[in-house]
Structures are given as C-alpha cells and as structure tokens.
Amino acid sequence: MALSLKKHPMPVQAPEVRAHNFEEVALGYDEETAVAEAERCLHCKVPQCRKGCPVSVDIPAFIAKIKERDYDGAIAKIKETNSLPAVCGRVCPQENQCEKYCILAKKGEAVGIGRLERFAADRAMAEETEAAPVQAAPNAQRVAVIGSGPSGLSCAGDLAKRGYKVTIFEALHKAGGVLSYGIPEFRLPKDQVVQKEIENIERLGVTIETDAVAGRLYTVDELLGEEGFDAVFIGTGAGLPRFQGIPGEDLSGVYSANEFLTRCNLMKAYRFPEYATPIKVGETAAIVGGGNVAMDAARTALRLGAKKVYIVYRRSEAELPARAEEVAHAKEEGIDFRLLTNPVAIEGDENGWVTSLRCICMELGEPDASGRRRPIPIEGSEFTLPVDTVIVAIGTGPNPIIAQTTPGLETTKRGNIAADEETGKTSKEGVFAGGDIVTGAATVILAMGAGRKAAAAIDAYLTEKRAKKG
Amino acid sequence: MYEILKKEELSPNVYAMEIDAPRVAKKAEPGQFIILRVDEEGERIPLTIADFNRETGRILIVFQVIGASTMKLAAMEVGDSLRDFVGPLGHPSEIRKLDGTMVVVGGGIGVAPTYPIARAMHEAGNKVIAIMGAKTKDILIMEEEMRQVTDEVLVTTDDGSYGIKGFVTNAVEELVRRGEKIAQVTAIGPVIMMKSVADATRPHAIPTVVSLNPIMVDGTGMCGGCRVTVGGETKFACVDGPEFDGHAVDFKGLMSRQRMYRDLEAEEKEHVCRIGLGRK
C-alpha cells in the first residue's frame, strides 16, 4: 500500500450546524481510521517526534500499539508520562510540537499524533478500563498543590504515582483551572472529558479541595507549618485579564475574555436561566486579540446568538498567535477577521452601553523584540465598527494572591513567580512553582511539562529530606 | 456543603444567616467578603462578611432579596446547606489607632459589613461613631449590635420616622459642623450613597474609604468583571480591594455597569418563580 502523504481528515460537525450548538466540533477518529492513520507511522530508528513533546510521550510505542489494535496497551504507554491524554489530544498545538518533527512532515503531512492520542484516550474512557483507586501509604510525605489546572494536575498525578500523599487546593468550585473555565465545551467537553480526566487523577490517590483559596484560607507558610505539608507546588496560572487601557472599557457590554468564557464554560450561562449566571451577547460582537482565547471567545459569541462576530487584531494573518486549526474553524463558521486593525476607543450611548468600536488601521514595520514585525498606526485611517459587545482577549497576567501573601517568595518584574525552569524551585525552601504563573500565559502542555519536572524535583527534595530525618 | 445554622428576617426582604464555615471563620477579618452558591446551578454571589466567630466557626451574612439568586437563598431554611462558600476574599480593612475619630457609615444592608469594622476599630482604642441610614425606621438593621461596639450612633431615615430626617450625608455634615475631629470615614452601602459620602467629605479632606461590591464572577482576580477605575487606573475589587479611596473611585462608570444584567435578572426571577424554586 502506497503511503499517503496526507493525514486522515478529522471528521467534524458541519460549520453551519456547529455554529449554533455547543457540541464538540471535532468528532474523533473511528477505529478503522485510527488504525489506518497509525499505519502511516514509519517507526523511525531515532524518532524525532518525541523531542517535540513537553511531557516526552513515547509516541512511536503507543502508535505501534494502536496498529496492533492493543488499545489498552496504547493508553498505558501514553499515561506513563501524560496525565491528561484526552485533553492533550484535543488542545495541544501538535503542529508546533510532536508533529512538527515527524519525518513525514518534510514531504507531506505528519502522522496525526494528536488525533491518535485522543482516539486512545477516548476509547479507554468509553470502556472504563481505568485503573482501580490507589491510596498513598499513611506515613507518606504530603505535598500541597495550589491550583488544579494543567500544571497542578500533572504535578499531583506524577507525585501520587511516586507514592506521595497529595492535596490540591482549588479556589473555584470546580477543578480543572483553564480546562474548566476557559476552553469552551465545543473544543473540550467538560463532563465527558475534563471531569473524567480529573477523576482519573483522583483515582491515583489525589485529594482535591475545591472552594479553597490558598493564600487567603491557608497561606503557603501555614501549609508548610501547621497544615503539615512537606512541600508546596504553586500552579496558579495566568488568570488576571489585561485590558488595553483605552477609553470606554468601563462600559456595559465590555468583557474580558476570561469573564465571558468563565460565565459560559464554568457557570454554564449558555443554559441560562436553567443555570442562574447571565451572559449578554448582542447582535454584533468584536473580539480584540488574535490568540486561541480570542478564537474561543469569538466562536462562543456566535453560538450564543450573535449575528456578526469580528476578530480585531493589530497584526496580519501570518502573526496570528492562534493555532491554524482554530483560525480555520473560526473562518468556516463565519467569523469576520479585521486584521491590521487596532481599537483606540470603545464608544457608548447615554445609558453606558457599548455602541461601537473606534479602530485605526495598522501596517507592519520593522521586527520588534518578539521578532514579529511591529504594527504601526496609519495616520488618518480611523474608522468606526458598530458593535454592541466587546470582548478583550489581549492576554493575561499572573494571579497576585500567592505573591501578595507569601513573604520571601521572589517574583519577577512582571509579577510572575521566579522559579528554576528545570526544577520549578523557587526562592523559598520546599516551595516549587510551574506553568503560566512562572512563564506567563502559554499552553496546556507546557504547563503540564512544568508540573512534571517539578514533581521530579519535589521527589528528589523529599527523598533527601527523608534521608536526613532517617 | 455549608449548613445554615441560624436564619432571621431583619426587615422585609432582608435576611441574616449564620453559616457553618469554620475554616473561613478562622481566617476572616473585617472588610473581607465571601462568595456563595446556593446549588449546582447557582450563581456565585459575593457578600461582604457581616460578622465572624472563630470559636464557633460561624460566618454571618446579611443580604437583601433582589434577584432570583437571592430569592433562592432566602428560601433556604436552618438545616439546609449551601453548595459553596468561599473565602475570605479581598484585603482586610486596615485596623489601627487613628489620630481622631473613626466614623463608619452604613446604608441599608451596608450597615452589616460596617459592624465588624466598627468593632475592630473600637477594640483598637479608637472613638467610633456609627452613622446608620435607612429609608424608614422599620427597615433599619443591627442598631443594638452597633450601639454595643461604638461610642455613638446616629440614625438617619429618609422619611424622618426615626433619628435625623434625611440621608447619611446629613449626619456626616452634622459631625463636621459640631467640630468632631474625624480621622477616617468608612462608608458601605449603595454606590450612590458611597459617592455622596465621598463628595461630602472631599471638601474637608477627610480620608474616606468605600467598600465596593461590583459585578463579579470568581472573586479571585480572574474575570475582571469587578474592574473599577481608581485614580485613573483599572483595579479589580476582588484582589485590589474591596476597599478603595472613595475620593479616587470613578463612581459613574461603576454605577452604569451595575445595571448590565438588569433585564436578564428579571427574566431569571420570573423563571425561578414559575418553577417554584423561590417558594418556601
């Protein structure tokens, strides 16, 4: 059989249908498609794909298992290093990671590694072949993990596997961090995927305390002191939304993407009034920004009934930080991209409601510090976009609560926690940190990688601590 | 789950509840707030802490029935449990010995959160005067409690049925007129009241603290819904506040945003009434 240069396409809901529902867009491979896609893997002697994976999944090995139709074997292989495969198979930017290094990508399309990972994970979930619950030994050392997002879950999962007694403290009423409040249902189903992955982590013996705002309820010092933990991992993420600081951001109808998505995803405002949290999206919405969060907000606005949705981004298509797949999905659904356009003011009516977004056209100049060509306003090019909703998705900063309440914990100029990239070690003994709270907003998988590295470092630290005691 | 241990109707549509929340009570300080959810479908409702007791592990909340969510909360009885009760959130009030008199101003149910602040400032050795405002005598709350932790209480009612006829600002001006050496005013209540108090103290350069309770979802710095412009800068009431310099807050922007969900709230209230959730 001749080797296909193309990936097996992912079956998806038709754009005109999915633009009006919150069901998952990508439907997943069936068994035959998955095996056929697995057949495309060449099993390179020195597999390059693995070096692109922040959690070092043994990619050729799990793909080989799928080829053999040994699906239990496939998921077991993945889970050796990845605590959240059903999540990663859906939201990892594989094109910049594993698939980027796939040898097939040189001539055609890479093996659909992410799609195969999702297939293996979904199949295991459907068959409930998950492992039986385990519990740490009663005398095991205890680790407190602050935040139940990707870095916290991954760190907790790894530590539990190493025999530690782990408690995760989550500020919200639901675990998952950005997986629960941020990424929409149509990209990452909450009950069938996120909740199940979290239950799998709990089966490893991890306890999750929700409604527990670490820093306020227990400070880091109290966790290490009277609460009796031997080490603390901070994975509080980059949750603080940024605004542009332009006039009109106070108007009704202006949301941060975080608020908009939290209302919809975590609070289920899309099922209002059955769920009590309201959300407002009018006829026309403008989303400011060009990242994955902007795409999520735009597609959510559409599904909530907006007739016209704009993405307003100050650079050009080539610089859009969102994944190509997300941009393509958004375009198929009819999102209108206003590129090289930057808002200068939000305008409102006498009742304080948004009526329009005042914008200016941009052109690209010389590359800036980020290496991307700097957008420069074109004088006299201002124009008005009539909208009744503005969603600001220009990035987030670090959550300040832990830094505010933990003396001796060094932070960077930008307010991130200063931690060693390889170990997550902070300036405070026994305290480790990783994920967006250290790096600034990045991806789910990079945060998971940081959680994993910190788990290894915490293991080393606690082993030494034990030895000293013994 | 967080059990309701005591419930009292303080005035029509205004309730006080004592909630069993030992770990929150252990850390609560005056000026902080909590967020609760009645049930799995519930909204996250932010409420400023009205009192706390570390020994009994109880937190007192006082709320007014306004929308569907508070209607559902009011329908809960002693022995029922709240799905979620998170806190303490926000920065505590600054409690210290002042060079002069501390004046707390509470309007409507805003009286409740001024109570622990008054008590703590009194315990810190300050002369404390409480100004309590209500539309009419019957709906004034917590007067007895307040008298016990302050040196003087001034009541104002809009209709003159009790105390000074007029608004809390009249009482503030009265104190200024009689030469009271006011070192700080802390005002909690409707936004328009806090704005009026700040306007009244500004000409006399009296430091004035207001406690904001804007639209909010998570209460931990994540949603930015509670943003407010203070001294030209965007601040989040949940992690930067809830207390701010009343002379620097942009009240106009705050007031217009408070109305954002008014029509949806009406729709939801209608929904709750129709399916009978708000009934006792």
mmCIF file with all atom_site columns, C-alpha atoms in Angstrom, chain A residues 6-12 28-29 33 37 109 115:
data_model
loop_
_atom_site.group_PDB
_atom_site.id
_atom_site.type_symbol
_atom_site.label_atom_id
_atom_site.label_alt_id
_atom_site.label_comp_id
_atom_site.label_asym_id
_atom_site.label_entity_id
_atom_site.label_seq_id
_atom_site.pdbx_PDB_ins_code
_atom_site.Cartn_x
_atom_site.Cartn_y
_atom_site.Cartn_z
_atom_site.occupancy
_atom_site.B_iso_or_equiv
_atom_site.pdbx_formal_charge
_atom_site.auth_seq_id
_atom_site.auth_comp_id
_atom_site.auth_asym_id
_atom_site.auth_atom_id
_atom_site.pdbx_PDB_model_num
ATOM 1  C CA . LYS A 1 6   ? -1.999  13.263 3.820  1.00 0.00 ? 6   LYS A CA 1
ATOM 2  C CA . LYS A 1 7   ? -3.359  12.718 7.307  1.00 0.00 ? 7   LYS A CA 1
ATOM 3  C CA . HIS A 1 8   ? -6.720  11.071 7.568  1.00 0.00 ? 8   HIS A CA 1
ATOM 4  C CA . PRO A 1 9   ? -9.062  14.021 7.904  1.00 0.00 ? 9   PRO A CA 1
ATOM 5  C CA . MET A 1 10  ? -10.731 14.613 11.251 1.00 0.00 ? 10  MET A CA 1
ATOM 6  C CA . PRO A 1 11  ? -14.495 14.225 10.981 1.00 0.00 ? 11  PRO A CA 1
ATOM 7  C CA . VAL A 1 12  ? -16.164 17.430 12.141 1.00 0.00 ? 12  VAL A CA 1
ATOM 8  C CA . GLY A 1 28  ? -12.684 11.928 16.643 1.00 0.00 ? 28  GLY A CA 1
ATOM 9  C CA . TYR A 1 29  ? -11.395 9.014  14.559 1.00 0.00 ? 29  TYR A CA 1
ATOM 10 C CA . THR A 1 33  ? -9.435  5.376  10.596 1.00 0.00 ? 33  THR A CA 1
ATOM 11 C CA . GLU A 1 37  ? -3.549  6.586  10.441 1.00 0.00 ? 37  GLU A CA 1
ATOM 12 C CA . GLU A 1 109 ? 1.583   15.855 6.373  1.00 0.00 ? 109 GLU A CA 1
ATOM 13 C CA . ARG A 1 115 ? -5.726  12.587 16.850 1.00 0.00 ? 115 ARG A CA 1
#
